[in-house]
Every structure is written in structure tokens, then in C-alpha cells.
């Protein structure tokens, strides 16, 4: 609804931003893989699926240090956590832009984390165990 306003704000602020239109979920991996960094600046999150998707595509991730995000990102290991502060976010972004090795390492460990903890092979046995407990 406010796309035109956001485009105008980006131009006025001299920010190089790419605003995407809607597209099918099946195209999400292709979109994610065009980028090297994913940022999720939320004040509230439950189980942020977009964060998990970006990590599974090997992106270095930055997220605000809030419940939901901080339960997934281990700061400095599989991503970066920042407080709800624009300056801290800018510092984190700059650190990934200026250090390609760090960006690649965080992206690789993010993908490993997802494969280990959130893959279908991991989720199905866990869910099966819950059903077994309920039955017994």
C-alpha cells in the first residue's frame, strides 16, 4: 500500500533499494540467492519463517535481538544479533559488506544450522516423537 512512498523515501535518502512485487513462494529461493545478506528488524517475532528460509539459502543474516530471532541466531556464529538501534544495525551491515569472508562464513554456518535443526529429516522424527508421547 505504501510502496510509492517507500520508493520516494529511498530516492530522497539516496538509498539503493530494490522493491519487489508479489511472486509465488516457489520463487523465494531464487530471490534469496540473488543477495548475500538478509536483515530482519522486528520488534516482535514468533517463528520467523523468512529468516529460516534465508538461512537455508546460505545468506548471512542480521536480526534484532528479540525472542524468536535470538532463539535462532547465535550472535557471531550463524548470524549477527543487534539491539533495536539504527546505528548498531548500520555497523552490522557495514561489517558484512566490508568483510566478505565473514559474510560467507556466517552464510555457510547459517545453512548448516538449518540443515541440522530445521530440515524435514530433522522435523519429522521430532514430530513423530511428540505424537508417540501423546498416544502413550
GROMACS .gro file of C-alpha atoms in nm:
model
  136
    1UNK     CA    1   0.000   0.000   0.000
    2UNK     CA    2   0.286   0.239   0.070
    3UNK     CA    3   0.527   0.119  -0.197
    4UNK     CA    4   0.535   0.453  -0.381
    5UNK     CA    5   0.611   0.636  -0.056
    6UNK     CA    6   0.893   0.394   0.025
    7UNK     CA    7   1.044   0.430  -0.322
    8UNK     CA    8   1.029   0.809  -0.286
    9UNK     CA    9   1.186   0.794   0.061
   10UNK     CA   10   1.467   0.570  -0.066
   11UNK     CA   11   1.541   0.813  -0.351
   12UNK     CA   12   1.536   1.115  -0.119
   13UNK     CA   13   1.765   0.932   0.126
   14UNK     CA   14   2.000   0.823  -0.155
   15UNK     CA   15   1.946   0.457  -0.065
   16UNK     CA   16   1.984   0.193  -0.333
   17UNK     CA   17   1.679  -0.022  -0.261
   18UNK     CA   18   1.507  -0.289  -0.464
   19UNK     CA   19   1.131  -0.317  -0.407
   20UNK     CA   20   0.991  -0.645  -0.532
   21UNK     CA   21   0.633  -0.712  -0.632
   22UNK     CA   22   0.447  -1.019  -0.518
   23UNK     CA   23   0.562  -1.353  -0.652
   24UNK     CA   24   0.489  -1.721  -0.579
   25UNK     CA   25   0.657  -1.887  -0.279
   26UNK     CA   26   0.823  -2.133  -0.515
   27UNK     CA   27   1.040  -1.846  -0.645
   28UNK     CA   28   1.165  -1.748  -0.299
   29UNK     CA   29   1.492  -1.950  -0.313
   30UNK     CA   30   1.583  -1.781  -0.643
   31UNK     CA   31   1.516  -1.439  -0.493
   32UNK     CA   32   1.714  -1.508  -0.175
   33UNK     CA   33   2.013  -1.638  -0.368
   34UNK     CA   34   2.048  -1.308  -0.555
   35UNK     CA   35   2.160  -1.149  -0.229
   36UNK     CA   36   2.433  -1.216   0.027
   37UNK     CA   37   2.275  -1.060   0.338
   38UNK     CA   38   1.926  -1.087   0.487
   39UNK     CA   39   1.807  -0.846   0.756
   40UNK     CA   40   1.509  -0.897   0.985
   41UNK     CA   41   1.449  -0.591   1.202
   42UNK     CA   42   1.144  -0.679   1.404
   43UNK     CA   43   1.017  -0.577   1.743
   44UNK     CA   44   0.816  -0.900   1.779
   45UNK     CA   45   0.857  -1.242   1.619
   46UNK     CA   46   0.727  -1.589   1.678
   47UNK     CA   47   0.894  -1.838   1.448
   48UNK     CA   48   1.023  -1.620   1.163
   49UNK     CA   49   0.992  -1.839   0.854
   50UNK     CA   50   1.159  -1.584   0.626
   51UNK     CA   51   1.467  -1.590   0.849
   52UNK     CA   52   1.481  -1.970   0.830
   53UNK     CA   53   1.436  -1.956   0.451
   54UNK     CA   54   1.715  -1.701   0.407
   55UNK     CA   55   1.948  -1.905   0.628
   56UNK     CA   56   1.867  -2.222   0.434
   57UNK     CA   57   1.975  -2.040   0.117
   58UNK     CA   58   2.313  -1.961   0.274
   59UNK     CA   59   2.265  -1.591   0.337
   60UNK     CA   60   2.445  -1.414   0.618
   61UNK     CA   61   2.168  -1.288   0.845
   62UNK     CA   62   2.125  -0.993   1.078
   63UNK     CA   63   1.835  -0.982   1.320
   64UNK     CA   64   1.719  -0.778   1.612
   65UNK     CA   65   1.796  -0.932   1.950
   66UNK     CA   66   1.441  -1.026   2.044
   67UNK     CA   67   1.271  -1.357   2.132
   68UNK     CA   68   1.201  -1.559   1.819
   69UNK     CA   69   1.503  -1.425   1.635
   70UNK     CA   70   1.753  -1.474   1.916
   71UNK     CA   71   1.639  -1.834   1.956
   72UNK     CA   72   1.761  -1.899   1.600
   73UNK     CA   73   2.061  -1.670   1.554
   74UNK     CA   74   2.367  -1.728   1.771
   75UNK     CA   75   2.546  -1.394   1.751
   76UNK     CA   76   2.873  -1.422   1.561
   77UNK     CA   77   2.823  -1.791   1.487
   78UNK     CA   78   2.539  -1.826   1.236
   79UNK     CA   79   2.443  -1.459   1.207
   80UNK     CA   80   2.453  -1.125   1.382
   81UNK     CA   81   2.216  -1.001   1.651
   82UNK     CA   82   2.174  -0.629   1.707
   83UNK     CA   83   1.972  -0.429   1.956
   84UNK     CA   84   1.677  -0.225   1.829
   85UNK     CA   85   1.909   0.059   1.730
   86UNK     CA   86   1.968   0.204   1.383
   87UNK     CA   87   2.337   0.278   1.445
   88UNK     CA   88   2.406  -0.079   1.565
   89UNK     CA   89   2.223  -0.213   1.261
   90UNK     CA   90   2.431   0.008   1.033
   91UNK     CA   91   2.751  -0.118   1.198
   92UNK     CA   92   2.644  -0.481   1.148
   93UNK     CA   93   2.557  -0.421   0.782
   94UNK     CA   94   2.890  -0.246   0.721
   95UNK     CA   95   3.080  -0.529   0.889
   96UNK     CA   96   2.931  -0.782   0.647
   97UNK     CA   97   2.973  -0.560   0.342
   98UNK     CA   98   3.337  -0.490   0.424
   99UNK     CA   99   3.430  -0.846   0.527
  100UNK     CA  100   3.332  -1.089   0.252
  101UNK     CA  101   3.496  -1.380   0.436
  102UNK     CA  102   3.283  -1.314   0.746
  103UNK     CA  103   2.973  -1.282   0.529
  104UNK     CA  104   3.047  -1.615   0.358
  105UNK     CA  105   3.131  -1.791   0.685
  106UNK     CA  106   2.810  -1.674   0.852
  107UNK     CA  107   2.609  -1.776   0.545
  108UNK     CA  108   2.766  -2.123   0.544
  109UNK     CA  109   2.709  -2.177   0.916
  110UNK     CA  110   2.352  -2.045   0.883
  111UNK     CA  111   2.279  -2.309   0.619
  112UNK     CA  112   2.442  -2.581   0.830
  113UNK     CA  113   2.228  -2.474   1.127
  114UNK     CA  114   1.909  -2.506   0.922
  115UNK     CA  115   2.006  -2.845   0.779
  116UNK     CA  116   2.084  -2.972   1.127
  117UNK     CA  117   1.790  -2.820   1.315
  118UNK     CA  118   1.509  -2.738   1.073
  119UNK     CA  119   1.528  -2.979   0.781
  120UNK     CA  120   1.244  -3.217   0.705
  121UNK     CA  121   1.470  -3.504   0.809
  122UNK     CA  122   1.505  -3.340   1.149
  123UNK     CA  123   1.146  -3.220   1.193
  124UNK     CA  124   0.960  -3.541   1.109
  125UNK     CA  125   1.123  -3.759   1.380
  126UNK     CA  126   1.068  -3.483   1.637
  127UNK     CA  127   0.702  -3.451   1.547
  128UNK     CA  128   0.664  -3.829   1.545
  129UNK     CA  129   0.809  -3.843   1.897
  130UNK     CA  130   0.552  -3.588   2.015
  131UNK     CA  131   0.269  -3.799   1.869
  132UNK     CA  132   0.413  -4.109   2.036
  133UNK     CA  133   0.413  -3.929   2.373
  134UNK     CA  134   0.052  -3.819   2.322
  135UNK     CA  135  -0.059  -4.170   2.234
  136UNK     CA  136   0.114  -4.322   2.535
   0.00000   0.00000   0.00000
